[in-house]
Coordinates of C-alpha atoms and ligand atoms in Angstrom, one line a residue:
X1 CA -4.9 -26.2 -6.1
X2 CA -6.9 -28.3 -8.6
X3 CA -8.9 -26.6 -11.3
X4 CA -12.2 -27.9 -9.9
X5 CA -11.7 -26.3 -6.5
X6 CA -10.5 -23.1 -8.1
X7 CA -13.7 -22.9 -10.1
X8 CA -15.8 -23.6 -7.0
X9 CA -14.1 -20.9 -5.0
X10 CA -14.4 -18.4 -7.8
X11 CA -18.1 -19.2 -8.3
X12 CA -18.6 -18.6 -4.5
X13 CA -16.8 -15.2 -4.6
X14 CA -18.7 -14.0 -7.7
X15 CA -22.0 -15.2 -6.2
X16 CA -21.2 -13.2 -3.0
X17 CA -21.4 -16.4 -0.9
X18 CA -19.6 -16.5 2.5
X19 CA -16.3 -18.4 2.4
X20 CA -15.6 -21.1 5.0
X21 CA -12.5 -21.9 7.1
X22 CA -11.6 -24.6 4.6
X23 CA -12.0 -22.2 1.7
X24 CA -9.7 -19.7 3.5
X25 CA -7.0 -22.4 4.0
X26 CA -7.4 -23.5 0.3
X27 CA -6.9 -19.9 -0.9
X28 CA -3.7 -19.6 1.1
X29 CA -2.5 -22.8 -0.5
X30 CA -2.8 -21.3 -4.0
X31 CA 0.3 -20.0 -5.6
X32 CA -1.7 -18.2 -8.3
X33 CA -1.2 -14.7 -7.0
X34 CA -2.8 -13.0 -10.0
X35 CA -5.9 -15.1 -9.5
X36 CA -6.1 -14.3 -5.8
X37 CA -5.7 -10.6 -6.7
X38 CA -8.5 -10.7 -9.2
X39 CA -10.9 -12.3 -6.8
X40 CA -10.0 -9.8 -4.0
X41 CA -10.1 -6.9 -6.4
X42 CA -13.6 -7.9 -7.5
X43 CA -14.8 -7.9 -3.9
X44 CA -13.0 -4.7 -3.1
X45 CA -14.5 -3.0 -6.1
X46 CA -18.0 -4.1 -5.2
X47 CA -17.6 -2.5 -1.8
X48 CA -15.4 0.5 -2.5
X49 CA -15.3 1.2 -6.3
X50 CA -12.1 2.9 -7.4
X51 CA -11.8 4.8 -4.1
X52 CA -8.7 4.7 -1.9
X53 CA -9.2 6.3 1.5
X54 CA -6.5 8.0 3.5
X55 CA -6.4 10.3 6.5
X56 CA -3.9 12.9 7.7
X57 CA -2.7 11.6 11.1
X58 CA 0.2 11.6 13.4
X59 CA 1.4 8.9 15.8
X60 CA 2.2 9.7 19.4
X61 CA 3.6 7.3 22.0
X62 CA 3.3 8.7 25.5
X63 CA 5.6 6.1 27.0
X64 CA 7.7 3.1 25.9
X65 CA 7.9 1.8 29.4
X66 CA 6.1 -1.5 29.6
X67 CA 5.5 -4.2 32.1
X68 CA 5.3 -6.9 29.4
X69 CA 8.0 -8.2 27.1
X70 CA 6.1 -9.5 24.0
X71 CA 8.5 -11.7 22.0
X72 CA 8.1 -9.7 18.8
X73 CA 8.3 -6.2 20.4
X74 CA 11.3 -3.9 20.0
X75 CA 9.5 -0.9 21.3
X76 CA 9.2 -1.6 25.0
X77 CA 11.8 -0.5 27.6
X78 CA 12.0 -1.3 31.3
X79 CA 12.1 1.5 33.8
X80 CA 15.7 3.0 34.1
X81 CA 16.8 1.8 30.6
X82 CA 18.8 4.4 28.7
X83 CA 16.1 5.3 26.2
X84 CA 13.1 4.6 28.3
X85 CA 10.8 7.7 28.3
X86 CA 7.4 8.8 29.7
X87 CA 6.0 12.2 28.5
X88 CA 4.6 14.6 31.0
X89 CA 1.2 15.9 30.0
X90 CA 2.5 19.3 29.0
X91 CA 5.2 17.6 26.9
X92 CA 2.6 15.4 25.1
X93 CA 0.5 18.5 24.3
X94 CA 3.6 20.4 23.1
X95 CA 4.6 17.5 20.8
X96 CA 1.0 17.2 19.5
X97 CA 0.9 20.9 18.8
X98 CA 4.1 20.7 16.9
X99 CA 2.4 18.1 14.6
X100 CA -0.6 20.2 14.0
X101 CA 0.2 21.2 10.4
X102 CA -1.5 20.3 7.2
X103 CA -5.0 20.2 8.8
X104 CA -4.2 17.2 10.9
X105 CA -7.4 15.3 11.6
X106 CA -6.3 12.4 13.9
X107 CA -3.8 11.6 16.6
X108 CA -3.1 7.9 17.0
X109 CA -1.8 7.1 20.5
X110 CA -0.6 3.8 21.8
X111 CA 1.7 3.1 24.7
X112 CA 3.5 0.6 26.8
X113 CA 1.8 -0.9 29.9
X114 CA 3.5 1.5 32.3
X115 CA 3.9 -0.2 35.8
X116 CA 3.5 3.0 37.9
X117 CA 1.7 5.7 35.9
X118 CA -1.6 6.2 37.6
X119 CA -4.9 5.7 35.7
X120 CA -5.8 9.4 36.2
X121 CA -2.9 10.3 33.8
X122 CA -4.7 8.9 30.8
X123 CA -8.0 10.7 30.8
X124 CA -6.1 13.9 31.9
X125 CA -3.8 13.7 28.9
X126 CA -6.8 13.3 26.5
X127 CA -8.6 16.2 28.1
X128 CA -5.6 18.5 27.6
X129 CA -4.9 17.3 24.1
X130 CA -8.6 17.9 23.2
X131 CA -8.5 21.4 24.7
X132 CA -5.3 22.2 22.7
X133 CA -6.4 20.5 19.4
X134 CA -10.2 20.6 19.4
X135 CA -10.5 19.6 15.7
X136 CA -8.3 16.6 16.0
X137 CA -9.9 13.2 16.7
X138 CA -8.2 11.1 19.3
X139 CA -7.8 7.5 18.3
X140 CA -6.1 6.0 21.4
X141 CA -5.2 2.8 23.3
X142 CA -5.4 -0.8 22.4
X143 CA -7.8 -3.2 24.1
X144 CA -4.7 -4.5 25.9
X145 CA -4.2 -1.0 27.4
X146 CA -7.8 -0.8 28.4
X147 CA -7.6 -4.1 30.2
X148 CA -4.4 -2.7 31.9
X149 CA -6.4 0.3 33.0
X150 CA -8.9 -2.0 34.6
X151 CA -6.1 -3.5 36.7
X152 CA -4.5 -0.3 37.8
X153 CA -7.7 1.6 38.5
X154 CA -10.0 -1.1 39.8
X155 CA -12.7 0.3 37.5
X156 CA -14.5 -1.8 34.8
X157 CA -13.9 -1.4 31.1
X158 CA -17.4 0.1 30.9
X159 CA -16.5 2.9 33.4
X160 CA -13.1 3.4 31.8
X161 CA -14.5 3.8 28.3
X162 CA -17.1 6.2 29.6
X163 CA -14.5 8.4 31.2
X164 CA -12.1 8.3 28.2
X165 CA -15.0 9.1 25.8
X166 CA -15.9 12.0 28.1
X167 CA -12.3 13.2 27.9
X168 CA -12.4 13.1 24.1
X169 CA -11.7 9.6 22.9
X170 CA -13.1 9.0 19.5
X171 CA -12.0 5.4 18.8
X172 CA -9.8 2.7 20.2
X173 CA -6.9 1.5 18.1
X174 CA -6.9 -2.0 16.7
X175 CA -3.7 -3.3 18.2
X176 CA -3.0 -6.0 20.7
X177 CA -4.8 -8.5 18.5
X178 CA -1.6 -10.1 17.0
X179 CA -2.8 -13.8 16.4
X180 CA -5.6 -14.9 18.6
X181 CA -5.1 -18.7 18.4
X182 CA -3.5 -19.8 21.6
X183 CA -1.2 -22.2 19.9
X184 CA 0.7 -19.2 18.5
X185 CA -0.3 -16.5 21.0
X186 CA 1.3 -18.2 24.0
X187 CA 4.7 -17.9 22.3
X188 CA 4.5 -14.2 21.3
X189 CA 2.4 -12.3 23.8
X190 CA 3.5 -11.5 27.3
X191 CA 0.4 -10.0 28.9
X192 CA -2.9 -11.5 29.7
X193 CA -5.2 -9.7 27.2
X194 CA -6.3 -12.5 24.9
X195 CA -9.3 -13.0 22.6
X196 CA -11.8 -13.1 25.4
X197 CA -10.8 -9.7 26.8
X198 CA -9.8 -8.2 23.5
X199 CA -13.2 -9.0 22.0
X200 CA -15.1 -8.1 25.2
X201 CA -13.5 -4.6 25.1
X202 CA -14.1 -4.0 21.4
X203 CA -17.7 -5.2 21.6
X204 CA -18.2 -2.8 24.5
X205 CA -16.8 0.1 22.5
X206 CA -19.1 -0.9 19.6
X207 CA -22.1 -0.8 21.9
X208 CA -21.1 2.7 23.0
X209 CA -21.2 3.8 19.4
X210 CA -17.5 3.6 18.5
X211 CA -16.2 2.3 15.2
X212 CA -12.9 0.5 15.9
X213 CA -10.2 -1.1 13.7
X214 CA -9.0 -4.7 14.1
X215 CA -5.5 -5.8 13.3
X216 CA -3.6 -9.1 12.7
X217 CA 0.2 -9.4 13.0
X218 CA 1.3 -11.9 10.4
X219 CA 4.4 -13.4 8.9
X220 CA 6.2 -14.6 12.1
X221 CA 5.7 -18.1 13.6
X222 CA 2.0 -18.5 12.6
X223 CA 0.7 -20.7 9.8
X224 CA -2.0 -19.7 7.3
X225 CA -4.6 -21.6 9.2
X226 CA -4.0 -19.3 12.2
X227 CA -4.6 -16.2 10.0
X228 CA -7.8 -17.8 8.8
X229 CA -8.9 -18.5 12.4
X230 CA -8.1 -14.9 13.4
X231 CA -10.2 -13.4 10.7
X232 CA -13.1 -15.8 11.3
X233 CA -13.3 -14.8 15.0
X234 CA -13.4 -11.2 14.0
X235 CA -16.0 -11.9 11.3
X236 CA -18.3 -13.6 13.8
X237 CA -18.0 -10.7 16.2
X238 CA -18.7 -8.3 13.4
X239 CA -21.9 -10.2 12.6
X240 CA -23.0 -9.4 16.2
X241 CA -21.8 -5.8 16.6
X242 CA -21.1 -4.4 13.1
X243 CA -18.6 -2.1 14.9
X244 CA -15.4 -2.8 13.0
X245 CA -14.7 -0.2 10.4
X246 CA -11.5 -1.6 9.0
X247 CA -9.2 -4.7 9.1
X248 CA -5.5 -4.0 9.1
X249 CA -3.0 -6.9 8.3
X250 CA 0.3 -5.8 9.9
X251 CA 3.5 -7.4 8.6
X252 CA 5.7 -8.6 11.5
X253 CA 9.0 -6.7 11.5
X254 CA 12.5 -7.7 12.7
X255 CA 14.2 -5.4 15.2
X256 CA 16.5 -3.0 13.3
X257 CA 18.6 -2.0 16.2
X258 CA 18.2 1.7 16.9
X259 CA 18.1 1.5 20.7
X260 CA 20.5 3.5 22.9
X261 CA 22.1 0.3 24.2
X262 CA 22.2 -1.5 20.8
X263 CA 20.3 -4.3 22.3
X264 CA 18.0 -6.4 20.1
X265 CA 14.7 -7.0 22.1
X266 CA 12.9 -9.1 19.5
X267 CA 13.2 -12.7 20.6
X268 CA 11.7 -14.5 17.6
X269 CA 13.6 -13.1 14.8
X270 CA 16.2 -15.8 14.9
X271 CA 13.4 -18.3 14.3
X272 CA 11.7 -16.6 11.4
X273 CA 12.0 -14.4 8.3
X274 CA 9.7 -11.5 7.5
X275 CA 6.9 -12.1 5.0
X276 CA 7.8 -11.5 1.4
X277 CA 5.9 -9.0 -0.7
X278 CA 4.0 -11.9 -2.4
X279 CA 3.0 -13.3 1.0
X280 CA 1.8 -9.9 2.1
X281 CA -0.3 -9.5 -1.1
X282 CA -1.8 -13.0 -0.6
X283 CA -2.6 -12.1 3.0
X284 CA -4.4 -8.9 1.9
X285 CA -6.3 -10.8 -0.8
X286 CA -7.5 -13.7 1.4
X287 CA -8.3 -11.3 4.3
X288 CA -10.5 -9.2 2.0
X289 CA -12.3 -12.3 0.7
X290 CA -12.9 -14.0 4.1
X291 CA -13.7 -10.9 6.1
X292 CA -16.8 -10.2 4.0
X293 CA -18.6 -8.0 6.5
X294 CA -15.9 -5.4 7.2
X295 CA -16.2 -2.4 4.9
X296 CA -12.5 -1.5 4.6
X297 CA -9.1 -3.2 4.5
X298 CA -6.1 -1.0 5.3
X299 CA -2.5 -1.1 4.3
X300 CA -0.2 0.6 6.8
X301 CA 2.4 1.5 4.2
X302 CA 5.2 2.0 6.8
X303 CA 5.4 -1.7 7.3
X304 CA 5.3 -2.7 3.6
X305 CA 7.2 -0.1 1.6
X306 CA 5.5 2.1 -0.9
X307 CA 5.6 -0.3 -3.9
X308 CA 3.8 -3.1 -2.0
X309 CA 1.4 -0.5 -0.6
X310 CA 0.4 0.5 -4.1
X311 CA 0.1 -3.1 -5.2
X312 CA -2.0 -4.0 -2.1
X313 CA -4.7 -1.7 -3.6
X314 CA -5.2 -4.3 -6.3
X315 CA -5.3 -7.1 -3.7
X316 CA -8.2 -6.0 -1.6
X317 CA -6.9 -2.9 0.3
X318 CA -8.8 0.3 -0.1
X319 CA -7.4 2.4 2.7
X320 CA -3.9 3.8 3.3
X321 CA -2.7 4.8 6.7
X322 CA -1.8 7.6 6.9
X323 CA 0.6 10.5 6.7
X324 CA 2.7 9.4 9.6
X325 CA 5.6 11.4 10.9
X326 CA 8.1 9.8 13.3
X327 CA 6.6 6.3 13.5
X328 CA 8.6 4.7 16.3
X329 CA 7.6 1.1 16.3
X330 CA 9.1 0.2 12.9
X331 CA 10.9 2.2 10.4
X332 CA 12.4 1.3 7.0
X333 CA 11.8 -2.3 7.9
X334 CA 12.6 -3.6 4.5
X335 CA 15.6 -1.3 4.0
X336 CA 14.1 -0.3 0.7
X337 CA 14.2 3.4 1.6
X338 CA 10.7 3.5 2.9
X339 CA 10.3 7.0 4.4
X340 CA 8.7 7.6 7.7
X341 CA 7.1 10.9 6.6
X342 CA 4.4 11.2 4.0
X343 CA 2.5 14.3 3.5
X344 CA -1.0 14.8 1.9
X345 CA 0.6 15.5 -1.6
X346 CA 2.8 12.4 -1.4
X347 CA -0.2 10.2 -0.5
X348 CA -2.3 11.7 -3.3
X349 CA 0.4 11.0 -5.9
X350 CA 0.9 7.5 -4.5
X351 CA -2.8 6.7 -5.0
X352 CA -3.1 8.4 -8.4
X353 CA 0.0 6.6 -9.7
X354 CA -1.6 3.3 -8.6
X355 CA -4.6 4.1 -10.7
X356 CA -7.2 4.9 -8.0
X357 CA -9.3 7.9 -6.8
X358 CA -8.1 9.4 -3.5
X359 CA -10.7 10.2 -0.8
X360 CA -9.6 11.8 2.4
X361 CA -11.6 10.5 5.4
X362 CA -11.9 11.2 9.1
X363 CA -11.5 8.7 12.0
X364 CA -15.0 7.4 11.5
X365 CA -14.6 7.0 7.8
X366 CA -16.7 10.0 7.0
X367 CA -15.6 11.6 3.7
X368 CA -13.6 14.8 4.3
X369 CA -12.8 15.5 0.6
X370 CA -13.1 13.7 -2.7
X371 CA -10.4 14.1 -5.3
X372 CA -10.3 13.5 -9.1
X373 CA -10.0 10.0 -10.5
X374 CA -6.6 8.9 -11.6
X375 CA -5.7 9.4 -15.2
X376 CA -5.6 6.1 -17.1
X377 CA -2.3 4.3 -17.3
X378 CA -2.2 4.9 -21.1
X379 CA -2.6 8.7 -20.5
X380 CA 0.1 8.6 -17.8
X381 CA 2.5 6.8 -20.1
X382 CA 1.8 9.3 -22.9
X383 CA 3.3 12.0 -20.7
X384 CA 7.1 12.4 -21.4
X385 CA 8.9 10.4 -18.7
X386 CA 11.4 12.1 -16.6
X387 CA 14.9 10.8 -17.1
X388 CA 17.0 10.7 -13.9
X389 CA 20.7 11.1 -14.3
Ligands
SF4_1 S1 3.6 -5.1 22.3 FE1 2.8 -3.6 23.7 S2 2.3 -4.8 25.5 FE2 3.7 -6.1 24.3 S3 5.8 -5.5 25.1 FE3 5.4 -4.2 23.3 S4 4.6 -2.3 24.2 FE4 4.4 -3.9 25.8

């Protein structure tokens, strides 16, 4: 990128001007990662100071049986496959109760598009979960699942959301977004919930008072211009509804065979590599700069590893999800020893060590508890360092 354009973009960011599609593409073309980080960190600090939010949540997948076979997905199973499963309602409640330690505040539930489970199952399971864990917020279902419920129930999304909210639904999840541009989407998504339905369902949820997340699956067969397009669609919708609480760039993962039959289900991994840490940090930075009207950018540390998660906090992210136990969709994706369990203490230390002030939040981003600011790096280095044998 030439120096003139760099100065122009920098001036826009510091003046708080909205960046254009061309600006977004130009930012992705820059190899100056430190510069991108500085700009994104400026914006992130304007919005969120030195705070890093986190919540204590657990993930629950009621079924991995799915009618679709999205090309990047290694989670789905077909009925009758060895490790296909569907939880009975009492089983889901028992599993959730087992997770109810450490003052759990949120259950995150996403599932396959089960071909024969009746619609009634879903509100029923929410009601029973809410009765068993009244203080835990239920963040459940992607827009893709809600569109699936429309098909299997004959009800409208409006009626479906009303019933789910009545049963205890606090928020939708942000999944099913992947990359909205059809040029890419047609090759990776195998259901018919695309931008039109995804945005319709989130806008409806926003009108009903929900705050929802939005995601983007990057680092597969898309190009930077598709990421820019994805974010700009969301930004435009956010101008209308103001209902997105957070944007979550999700790093595409290869299939690290752990299925009962040893079968690799991911059909695009032969054609692509996973995004490098530098590419991930650039994606966080450009997303923070372009998506100027979303309050938070989240790093889902399970997909990045803990070091990149810490660094992402200097590249626009201000929210870490979560304290996940048993995350089934991906695990140790980078083979760097990323754990699949983090407890409150682990998250606090992760945030302090990165130089930020931890703030525990709930599903709607209300503050649950503020913690002390991090000691300065100089102070931390002044402490005797532990020597590992
Ligand atoms: S991504 Fe979701 S909808 Fe697509 S195959 Fe996997 S579980 Fe099914």
